[in-house]
PDB file of C-alpha atoms in Angstrom:
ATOM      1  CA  UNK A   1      78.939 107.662 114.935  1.00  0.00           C
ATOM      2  CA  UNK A   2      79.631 110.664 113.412  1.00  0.00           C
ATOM      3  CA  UNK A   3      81.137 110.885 109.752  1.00  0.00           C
ATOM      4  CA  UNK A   4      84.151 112.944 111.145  1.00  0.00           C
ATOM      5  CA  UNK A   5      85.074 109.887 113.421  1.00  0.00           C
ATOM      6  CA  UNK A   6      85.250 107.889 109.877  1.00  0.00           C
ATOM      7  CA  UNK A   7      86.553 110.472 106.896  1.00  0.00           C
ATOM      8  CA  UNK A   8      90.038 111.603 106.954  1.00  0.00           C
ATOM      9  CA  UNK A   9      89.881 115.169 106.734  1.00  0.00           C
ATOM     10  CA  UNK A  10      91.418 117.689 103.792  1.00  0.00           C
ATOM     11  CA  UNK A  11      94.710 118.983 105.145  1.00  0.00           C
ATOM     12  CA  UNK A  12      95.365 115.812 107.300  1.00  0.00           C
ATOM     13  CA  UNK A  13      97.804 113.815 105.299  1.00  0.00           C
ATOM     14  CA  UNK A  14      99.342 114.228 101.652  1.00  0.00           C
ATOM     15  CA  UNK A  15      96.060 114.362  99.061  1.00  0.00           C
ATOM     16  CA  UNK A  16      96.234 111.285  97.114  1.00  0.00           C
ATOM     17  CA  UNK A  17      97.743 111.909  93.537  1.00  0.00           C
ATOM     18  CA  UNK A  18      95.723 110.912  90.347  1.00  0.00           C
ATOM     19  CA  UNK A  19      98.098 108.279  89.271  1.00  0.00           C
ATOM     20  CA  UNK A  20      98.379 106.532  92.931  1.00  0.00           C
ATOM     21  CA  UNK A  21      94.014 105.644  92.132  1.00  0.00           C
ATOM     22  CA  UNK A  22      94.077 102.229  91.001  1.00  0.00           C
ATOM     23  CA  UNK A  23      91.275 101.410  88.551  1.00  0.00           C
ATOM     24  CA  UNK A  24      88.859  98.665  90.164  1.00  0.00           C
ATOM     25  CA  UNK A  25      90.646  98.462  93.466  1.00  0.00           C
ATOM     26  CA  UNK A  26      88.510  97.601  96.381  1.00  0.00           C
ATOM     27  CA  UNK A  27      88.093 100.368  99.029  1.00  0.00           C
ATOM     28  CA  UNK A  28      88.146  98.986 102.556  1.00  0.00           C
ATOM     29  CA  UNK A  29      84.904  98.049 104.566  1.00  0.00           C
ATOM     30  CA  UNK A  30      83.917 100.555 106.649  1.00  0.00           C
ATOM     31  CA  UNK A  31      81.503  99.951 109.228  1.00  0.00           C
ATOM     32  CA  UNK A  32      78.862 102.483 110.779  1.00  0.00           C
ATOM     33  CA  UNK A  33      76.179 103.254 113.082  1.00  0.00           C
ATOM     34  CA  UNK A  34      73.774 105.091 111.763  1.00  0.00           C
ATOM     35  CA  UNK A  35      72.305 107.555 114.719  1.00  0.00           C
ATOM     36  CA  UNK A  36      68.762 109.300 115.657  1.00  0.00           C
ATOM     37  CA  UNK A  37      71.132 112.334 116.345  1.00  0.00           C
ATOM     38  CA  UNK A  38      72.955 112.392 112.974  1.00  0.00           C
ATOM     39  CA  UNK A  39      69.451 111.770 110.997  1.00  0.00           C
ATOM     40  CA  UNK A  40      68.168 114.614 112.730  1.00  0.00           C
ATOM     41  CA  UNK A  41      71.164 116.815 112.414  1.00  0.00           C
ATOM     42  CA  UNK A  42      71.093 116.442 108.257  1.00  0.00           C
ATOM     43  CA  UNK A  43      68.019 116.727 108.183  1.00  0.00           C
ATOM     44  CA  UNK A  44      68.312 120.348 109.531  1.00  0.00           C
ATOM     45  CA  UNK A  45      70.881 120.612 107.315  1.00  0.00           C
ATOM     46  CA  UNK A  46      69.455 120.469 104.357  1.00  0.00           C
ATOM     47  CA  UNK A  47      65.831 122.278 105.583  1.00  0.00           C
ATOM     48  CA  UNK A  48      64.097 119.350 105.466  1.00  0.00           C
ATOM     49  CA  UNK A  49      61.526 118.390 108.184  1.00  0.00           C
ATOM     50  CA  UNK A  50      63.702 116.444 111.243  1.00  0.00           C
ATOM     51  CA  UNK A  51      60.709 114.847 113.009  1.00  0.00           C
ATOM     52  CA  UNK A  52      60.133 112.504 110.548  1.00  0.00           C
ATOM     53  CA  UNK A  53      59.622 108.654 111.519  1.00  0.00           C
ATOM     54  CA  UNK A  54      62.018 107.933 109.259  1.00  0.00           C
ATOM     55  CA  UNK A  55      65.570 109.050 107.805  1.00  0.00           C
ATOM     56  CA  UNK A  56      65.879 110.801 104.564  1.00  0.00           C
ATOM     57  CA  UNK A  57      68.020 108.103 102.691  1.00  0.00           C
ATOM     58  CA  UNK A  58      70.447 110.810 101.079  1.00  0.00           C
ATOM     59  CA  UNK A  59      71.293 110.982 104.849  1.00  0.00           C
ATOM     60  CA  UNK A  60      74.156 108.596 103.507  1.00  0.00           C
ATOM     61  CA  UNK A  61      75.732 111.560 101.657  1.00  0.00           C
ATOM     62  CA  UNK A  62      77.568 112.513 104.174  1.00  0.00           C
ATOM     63  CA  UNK A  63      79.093 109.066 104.381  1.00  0.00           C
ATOM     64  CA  UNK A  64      80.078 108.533 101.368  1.00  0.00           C
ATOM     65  CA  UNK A  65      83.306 110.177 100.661  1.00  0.00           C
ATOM     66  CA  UNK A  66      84.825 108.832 103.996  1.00  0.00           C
ATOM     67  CA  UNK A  67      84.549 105.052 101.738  1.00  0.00           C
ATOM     68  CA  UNK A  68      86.776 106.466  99.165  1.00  0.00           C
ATOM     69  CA  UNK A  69      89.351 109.059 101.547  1.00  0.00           C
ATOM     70  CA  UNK A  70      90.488 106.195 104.030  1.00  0.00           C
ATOM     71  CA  UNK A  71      92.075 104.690 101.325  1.00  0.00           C
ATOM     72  CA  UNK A  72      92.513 107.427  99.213  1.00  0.00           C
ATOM     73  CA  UNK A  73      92.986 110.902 101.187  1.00  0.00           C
ATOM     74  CA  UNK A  74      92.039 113.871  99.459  1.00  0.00           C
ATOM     75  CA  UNK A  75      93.730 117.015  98.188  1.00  0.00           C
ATOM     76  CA  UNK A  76      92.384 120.160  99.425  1.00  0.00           C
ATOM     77  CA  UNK A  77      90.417 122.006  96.822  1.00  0.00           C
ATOM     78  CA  UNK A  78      88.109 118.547  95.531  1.00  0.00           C
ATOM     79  CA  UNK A  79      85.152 119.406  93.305  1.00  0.00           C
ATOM     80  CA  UNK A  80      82.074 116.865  93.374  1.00  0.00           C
ATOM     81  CA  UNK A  81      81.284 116.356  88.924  1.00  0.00           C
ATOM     82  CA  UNK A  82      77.957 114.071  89.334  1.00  0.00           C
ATOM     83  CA  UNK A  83      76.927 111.931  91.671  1.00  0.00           C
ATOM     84  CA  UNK A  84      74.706 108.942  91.685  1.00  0.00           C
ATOM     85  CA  UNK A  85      71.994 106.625  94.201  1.00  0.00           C
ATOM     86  CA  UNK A  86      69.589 104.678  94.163  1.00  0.00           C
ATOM     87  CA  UNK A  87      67.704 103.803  97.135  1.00  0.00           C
ATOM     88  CA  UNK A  88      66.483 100.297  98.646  1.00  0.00           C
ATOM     89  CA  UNK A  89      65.350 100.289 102.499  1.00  0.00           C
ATOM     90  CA  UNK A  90      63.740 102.148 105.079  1.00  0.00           C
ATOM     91  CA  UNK A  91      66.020 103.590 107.468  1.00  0.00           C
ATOM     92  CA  UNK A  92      63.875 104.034 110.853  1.00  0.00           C
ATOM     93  CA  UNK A  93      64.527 107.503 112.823  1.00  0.00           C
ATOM     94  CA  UNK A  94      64.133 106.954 116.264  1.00  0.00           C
ATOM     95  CA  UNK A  95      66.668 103.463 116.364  1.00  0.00           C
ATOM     96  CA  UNK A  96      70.484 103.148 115.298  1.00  0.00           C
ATOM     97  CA  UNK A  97      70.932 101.450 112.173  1.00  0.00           C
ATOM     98  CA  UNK A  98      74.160  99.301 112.237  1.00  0.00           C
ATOM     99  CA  UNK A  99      75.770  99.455 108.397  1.00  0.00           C
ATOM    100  CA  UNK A 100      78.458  98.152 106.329  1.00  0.00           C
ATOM    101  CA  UNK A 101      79.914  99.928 103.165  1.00  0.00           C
ATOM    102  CA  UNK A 102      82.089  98.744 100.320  1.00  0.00           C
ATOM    103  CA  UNK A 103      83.481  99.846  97.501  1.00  0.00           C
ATOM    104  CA  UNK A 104      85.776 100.645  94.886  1.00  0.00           C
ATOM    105  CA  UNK A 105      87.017 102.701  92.406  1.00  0.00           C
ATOM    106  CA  UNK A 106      85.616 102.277  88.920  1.00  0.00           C
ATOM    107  CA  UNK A 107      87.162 104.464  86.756  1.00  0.00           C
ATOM    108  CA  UNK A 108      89.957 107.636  86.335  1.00  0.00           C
ATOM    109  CA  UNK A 109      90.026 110.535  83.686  1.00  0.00           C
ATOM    110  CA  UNK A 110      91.131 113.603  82.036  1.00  0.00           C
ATOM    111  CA  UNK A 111      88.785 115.851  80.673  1.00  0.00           C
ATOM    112  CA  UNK A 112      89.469 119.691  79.288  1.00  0.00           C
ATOM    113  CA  UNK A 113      92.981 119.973  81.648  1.00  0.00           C
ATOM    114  CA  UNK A 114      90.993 118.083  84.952  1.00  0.00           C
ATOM    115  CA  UNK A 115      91.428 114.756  86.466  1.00  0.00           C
ATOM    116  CA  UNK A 116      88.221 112.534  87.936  1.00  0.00           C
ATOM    117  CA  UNK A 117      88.103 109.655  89.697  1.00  0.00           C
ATOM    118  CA  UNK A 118      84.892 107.822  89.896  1.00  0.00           C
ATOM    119  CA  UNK A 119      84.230 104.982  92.727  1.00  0.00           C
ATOM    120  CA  UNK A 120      81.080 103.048  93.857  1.00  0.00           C
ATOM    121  CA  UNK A 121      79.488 102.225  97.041  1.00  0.00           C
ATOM    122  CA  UNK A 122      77.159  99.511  98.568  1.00  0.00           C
ATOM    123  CA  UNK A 123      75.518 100.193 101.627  1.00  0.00           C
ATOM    124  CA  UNK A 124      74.025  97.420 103.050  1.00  0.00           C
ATOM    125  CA  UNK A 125      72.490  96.747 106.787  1.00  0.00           C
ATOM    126  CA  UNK A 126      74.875  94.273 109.323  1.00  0.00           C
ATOM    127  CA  UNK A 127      72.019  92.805 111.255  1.00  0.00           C
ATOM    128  CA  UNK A 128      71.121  91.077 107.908  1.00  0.00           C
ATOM    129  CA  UNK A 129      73.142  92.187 104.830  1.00  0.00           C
ATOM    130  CA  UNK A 130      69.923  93.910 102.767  1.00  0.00           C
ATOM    131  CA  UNK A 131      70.931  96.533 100.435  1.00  0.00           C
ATOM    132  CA  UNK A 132      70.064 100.283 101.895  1.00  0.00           C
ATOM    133  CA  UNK A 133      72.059 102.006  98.914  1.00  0.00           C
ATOM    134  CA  UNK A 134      73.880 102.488  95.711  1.00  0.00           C
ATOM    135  CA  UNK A 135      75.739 105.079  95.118  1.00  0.00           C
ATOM    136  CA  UNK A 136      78.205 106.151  92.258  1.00  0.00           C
ATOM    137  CA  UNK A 137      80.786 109.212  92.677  1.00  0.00           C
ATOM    138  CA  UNK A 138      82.554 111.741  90.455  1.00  0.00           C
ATOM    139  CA  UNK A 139      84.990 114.254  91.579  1.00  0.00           C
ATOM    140  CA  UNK A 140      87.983 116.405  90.407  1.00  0.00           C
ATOM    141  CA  UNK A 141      91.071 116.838  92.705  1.00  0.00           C
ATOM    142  CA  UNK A 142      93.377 120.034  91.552  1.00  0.00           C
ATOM    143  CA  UNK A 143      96.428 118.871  89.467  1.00  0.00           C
ATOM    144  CA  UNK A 144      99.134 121.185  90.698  1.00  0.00           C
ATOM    145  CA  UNK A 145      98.262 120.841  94.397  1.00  0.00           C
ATOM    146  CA  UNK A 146      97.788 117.096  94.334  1.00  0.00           C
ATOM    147  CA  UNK A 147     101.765 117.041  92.255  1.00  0.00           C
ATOM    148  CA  UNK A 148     103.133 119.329  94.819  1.00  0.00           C
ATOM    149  CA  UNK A 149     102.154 117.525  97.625  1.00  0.00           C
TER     150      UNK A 149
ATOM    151  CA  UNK B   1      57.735 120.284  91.762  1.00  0.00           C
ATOM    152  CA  UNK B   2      59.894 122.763  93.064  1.00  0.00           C
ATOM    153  CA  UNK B   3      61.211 124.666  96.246  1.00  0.00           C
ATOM    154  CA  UNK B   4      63.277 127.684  96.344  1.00  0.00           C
ATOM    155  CA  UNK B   5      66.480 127.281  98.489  1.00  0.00           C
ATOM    156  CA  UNK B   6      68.473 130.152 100.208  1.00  0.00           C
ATOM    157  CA  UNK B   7      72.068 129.267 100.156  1.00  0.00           C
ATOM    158  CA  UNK B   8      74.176 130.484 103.295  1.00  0.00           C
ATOM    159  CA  UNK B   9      77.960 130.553 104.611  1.00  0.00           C
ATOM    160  CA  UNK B  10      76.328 129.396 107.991  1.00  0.00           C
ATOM    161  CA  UNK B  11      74.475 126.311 105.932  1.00  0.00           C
ATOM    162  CA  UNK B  12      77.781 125.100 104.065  1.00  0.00           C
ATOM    163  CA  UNK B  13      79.563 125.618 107.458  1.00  0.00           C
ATOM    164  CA  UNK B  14      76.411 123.774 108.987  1.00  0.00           C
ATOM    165  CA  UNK B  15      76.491 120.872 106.418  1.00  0.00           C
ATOM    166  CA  UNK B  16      80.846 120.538 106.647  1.00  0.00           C
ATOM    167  CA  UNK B  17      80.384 120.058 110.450  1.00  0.00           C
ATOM    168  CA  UNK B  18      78.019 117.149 109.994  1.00  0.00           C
ATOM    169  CA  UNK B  19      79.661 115.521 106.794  1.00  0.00           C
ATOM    170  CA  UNK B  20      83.225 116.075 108.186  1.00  0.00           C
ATOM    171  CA  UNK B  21      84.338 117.791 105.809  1.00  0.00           C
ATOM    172  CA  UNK B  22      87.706 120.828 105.729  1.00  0.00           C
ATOM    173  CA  UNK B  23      87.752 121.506 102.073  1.00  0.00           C
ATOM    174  CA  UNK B  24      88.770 124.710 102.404  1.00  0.00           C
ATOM    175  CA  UNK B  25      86.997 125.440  99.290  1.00  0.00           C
ATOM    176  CA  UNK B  26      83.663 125.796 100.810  1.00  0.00           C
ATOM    177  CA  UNK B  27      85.253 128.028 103.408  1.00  0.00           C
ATOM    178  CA  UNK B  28      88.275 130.044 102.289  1.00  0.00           C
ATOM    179  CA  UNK B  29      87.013 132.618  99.997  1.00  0.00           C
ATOM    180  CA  UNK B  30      90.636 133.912  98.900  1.00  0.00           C
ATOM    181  CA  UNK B  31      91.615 130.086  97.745  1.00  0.00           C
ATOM    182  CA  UNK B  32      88.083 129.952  96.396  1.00  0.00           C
ATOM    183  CA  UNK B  33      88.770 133.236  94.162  1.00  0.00           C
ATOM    184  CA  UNK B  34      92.662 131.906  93.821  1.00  0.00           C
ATOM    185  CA  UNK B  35      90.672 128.606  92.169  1.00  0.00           C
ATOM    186  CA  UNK B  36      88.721 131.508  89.971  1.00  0.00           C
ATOM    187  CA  UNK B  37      85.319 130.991  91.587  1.00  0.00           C
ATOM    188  CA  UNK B  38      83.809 133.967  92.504  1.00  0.00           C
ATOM    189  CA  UNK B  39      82.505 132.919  96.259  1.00  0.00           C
ATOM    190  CA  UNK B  40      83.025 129.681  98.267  1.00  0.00           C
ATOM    191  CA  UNK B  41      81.293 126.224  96.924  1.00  0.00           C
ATOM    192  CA  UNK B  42      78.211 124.739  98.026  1.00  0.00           C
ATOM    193  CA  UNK B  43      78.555 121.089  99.390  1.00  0.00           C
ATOM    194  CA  UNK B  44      77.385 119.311  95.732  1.00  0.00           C
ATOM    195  CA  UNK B  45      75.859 116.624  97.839  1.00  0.00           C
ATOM    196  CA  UNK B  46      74.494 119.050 100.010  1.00  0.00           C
ATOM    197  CA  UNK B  47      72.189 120.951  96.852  1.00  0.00           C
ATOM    198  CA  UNK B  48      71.617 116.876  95.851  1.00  0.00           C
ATOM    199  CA  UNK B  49      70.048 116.628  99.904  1.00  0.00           C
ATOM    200  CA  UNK B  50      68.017 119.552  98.732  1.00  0.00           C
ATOM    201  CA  UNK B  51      66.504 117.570  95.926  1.00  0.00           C
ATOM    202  CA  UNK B  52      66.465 114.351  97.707  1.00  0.00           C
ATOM    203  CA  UNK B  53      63.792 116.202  99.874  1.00  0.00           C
ATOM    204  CA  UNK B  54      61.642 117.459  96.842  1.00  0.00           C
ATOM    205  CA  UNK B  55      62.055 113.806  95.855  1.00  0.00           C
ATOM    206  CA  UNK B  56      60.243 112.740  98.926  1.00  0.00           C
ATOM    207  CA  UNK B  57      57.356 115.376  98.923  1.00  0.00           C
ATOM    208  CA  UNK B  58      56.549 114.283  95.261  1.00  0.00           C
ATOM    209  CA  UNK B  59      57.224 110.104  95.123  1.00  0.00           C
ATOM    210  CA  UNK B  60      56.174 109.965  99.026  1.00  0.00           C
ATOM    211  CA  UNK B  61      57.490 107.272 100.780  1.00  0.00           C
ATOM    212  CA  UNK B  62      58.046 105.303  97.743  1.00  0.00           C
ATOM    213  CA  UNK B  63      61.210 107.319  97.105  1.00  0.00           C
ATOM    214  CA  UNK B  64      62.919 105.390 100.651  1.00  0.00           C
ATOM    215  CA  UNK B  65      62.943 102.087  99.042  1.00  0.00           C
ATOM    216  CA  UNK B  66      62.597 103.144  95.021  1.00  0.00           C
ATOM    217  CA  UNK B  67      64.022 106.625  95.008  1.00  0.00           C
ATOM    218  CA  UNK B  68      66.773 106.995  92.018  1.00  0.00           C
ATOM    219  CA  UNK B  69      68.776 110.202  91.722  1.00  0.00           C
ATOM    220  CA  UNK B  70      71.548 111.053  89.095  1.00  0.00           C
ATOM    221  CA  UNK B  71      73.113 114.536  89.144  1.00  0.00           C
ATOM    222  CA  UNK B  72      75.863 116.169  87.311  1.00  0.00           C
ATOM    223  CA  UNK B  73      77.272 119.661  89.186  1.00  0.00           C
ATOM    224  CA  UNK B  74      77.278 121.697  86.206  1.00  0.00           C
ATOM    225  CA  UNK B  75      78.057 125.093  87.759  1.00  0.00           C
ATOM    226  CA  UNK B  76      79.275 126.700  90.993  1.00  0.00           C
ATOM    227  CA  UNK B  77      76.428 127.407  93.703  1.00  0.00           C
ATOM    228  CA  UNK B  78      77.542 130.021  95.966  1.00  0.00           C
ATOM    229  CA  UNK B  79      76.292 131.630  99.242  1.00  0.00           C
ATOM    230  CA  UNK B  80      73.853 134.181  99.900  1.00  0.00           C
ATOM    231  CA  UNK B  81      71.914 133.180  96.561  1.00  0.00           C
ATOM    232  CA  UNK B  82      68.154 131.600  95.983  1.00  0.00           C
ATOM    233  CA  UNK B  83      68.098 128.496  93.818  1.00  0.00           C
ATOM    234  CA  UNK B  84      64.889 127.007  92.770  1.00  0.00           C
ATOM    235  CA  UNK B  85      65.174 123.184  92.777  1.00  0.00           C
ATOM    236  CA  UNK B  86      62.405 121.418  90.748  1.00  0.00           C
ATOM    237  CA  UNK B  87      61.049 117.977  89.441  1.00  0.00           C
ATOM    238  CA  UNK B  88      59.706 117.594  86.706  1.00  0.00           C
ATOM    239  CA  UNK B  89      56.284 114.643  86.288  1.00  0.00           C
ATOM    240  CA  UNK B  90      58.865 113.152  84.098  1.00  0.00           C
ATOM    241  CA  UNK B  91      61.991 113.078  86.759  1.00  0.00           C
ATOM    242  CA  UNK B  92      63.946 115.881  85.164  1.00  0.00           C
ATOM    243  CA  UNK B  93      65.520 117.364  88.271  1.00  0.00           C
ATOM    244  CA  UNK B  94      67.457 120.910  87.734  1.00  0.00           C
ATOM    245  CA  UNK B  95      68.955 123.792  90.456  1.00  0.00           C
ATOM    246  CA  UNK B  96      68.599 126.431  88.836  1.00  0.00           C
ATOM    247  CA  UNK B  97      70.092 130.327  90.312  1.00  0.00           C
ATOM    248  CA  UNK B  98      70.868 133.725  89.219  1.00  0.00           C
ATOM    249  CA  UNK B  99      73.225 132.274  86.736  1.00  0.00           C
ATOM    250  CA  UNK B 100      71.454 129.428  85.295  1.00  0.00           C
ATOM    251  CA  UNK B 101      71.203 125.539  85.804  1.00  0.00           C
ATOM    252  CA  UNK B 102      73.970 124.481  88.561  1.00  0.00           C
ATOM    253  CA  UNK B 103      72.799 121.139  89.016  1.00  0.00           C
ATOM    254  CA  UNK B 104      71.174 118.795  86.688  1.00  0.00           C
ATOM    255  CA  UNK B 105      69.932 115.155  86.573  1.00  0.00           C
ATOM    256  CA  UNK B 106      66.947 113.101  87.016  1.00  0.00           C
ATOM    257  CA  UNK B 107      65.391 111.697  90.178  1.00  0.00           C
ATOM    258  CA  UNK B 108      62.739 108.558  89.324  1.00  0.00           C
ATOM    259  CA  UNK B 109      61.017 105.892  90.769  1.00  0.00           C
ATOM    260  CA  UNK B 110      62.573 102.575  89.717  1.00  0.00           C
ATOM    261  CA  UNK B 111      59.831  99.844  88.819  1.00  0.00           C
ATOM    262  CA  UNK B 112      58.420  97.690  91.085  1.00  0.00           C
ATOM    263  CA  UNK B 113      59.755  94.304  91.305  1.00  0.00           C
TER     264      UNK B 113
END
């Protein structure tokens, strides 16, 4: 499963405006499969070695804004501030990896004339609910685009 | 540790396909000037991927079940530029190109349990 088949896309549907994010609301489940071919495919991505017996666990990066955007889509023109994870299992390259992701938003704020939302994520496997990830996100939507949408 | 990366339009292109991802700020470089950039962005989590891999070649494969990484995307990494992305023996992780630090943060074992 590709991320694309998850993530709303910028440009889809109205970008969600900064006072619409609710502090400490839940984002909806979302449920992967982790593939051999997308493993492989980030790790050429990011010139790392893709015959490796196992995944690079930032592999999840390109997951994790599809938790936030199918609750929340974005505004074109987002800006990634920081960015957090900490990692806790051994994803295997050659087999699917069946996970589950949850989170929510933690916190909203202005900072010199910009607007960030932060959220969390938990990845964690289905076969047996152990933790694979944390992760913690910053980004900065544009104020006049996300007002005049 | 460190490894010099080559930033491309075909790698952000590359990475967008993959993460699913139409920002048109890694792509349009008119709304990218507009925005007062001076080039299309860099996926952040894409230069993070970068250091994820350093990560790995210095913790081994401690860093899949231990690894800890905490960035902040201090400045604009743009195409067709070399950034040098390095660990430090004390975590201090930094991306550094031809205009300074873009990304900075720490990437650390946590303790055994």
């Amino acid at each position: 499963m590709r991320p694309s088949d998850v993530k709303p896309r910028e440009g889809e549907v109205r970008g969600t405006r900064f006072e619409e994010y609710i502090i400490h609301d839940p984002l909806p489940e979302m449920r992967f499969t982790l593939t051999p071919e997308v493993i492989r495919e980030y790790a050429v991505s990011i010139d790392a070695d893709p015959d490796r017996p196992f995944a690079l666990p930032s592999v999840l990066c390109v997951y994790l804004m599809a938790v936030l955007y199918r609750k929340y889509p974005p505004a074109q023109g987002g800006i990634m501030a920081a960015n957090e994870f900490e990692f806790h299992r051994t994803l295997p390259a050659d087999v699917p990896t069946a996970i589950v992701a949850n989170g929510r938003i933690e916190a909203k704020f202005e900072k010199r004339g910009r607007q960030y939302i932060q959220y969390s994520v938990t990845f964690r496997s289905e076969e047996d609910g152990s933790l694979i990830a944390t992760a913690v996100n910053t980004s900065t939507f544009p104020n006049e685009q996300a007002k005049a949408a | 540790m460190q490894r010099t990366y080559t930033i491309t339009q075909e790698k952000i292109d590359r990475y967008g396909v993959l993460n699913g991802d139409r920002d048109i700020i890694h792509y349009d470089l008119d709304y990218a000037k507009k925005r007062g950039f001076q080039g299309t962005l860099a996926h952040g989590l894409m230069v993070q991927g970068y250091a994820n891999d350093v990560a790995l070649a210095m913790y081994g494969e401690d860093w899949l079940t231990r690894g800890a990484i905490k960035v902040k995307f201090v400045a604009p990494v743009y195409p067709d530029e070399d950034y040098v992305v390095e660990i430090k023996p004390d975590g201090e992780l930094t991306a550094t190109g031809p205009r300074g630090v873009a990304m900075a943060g720490t990437a650390t074992l946590r303790p055994v349990n």
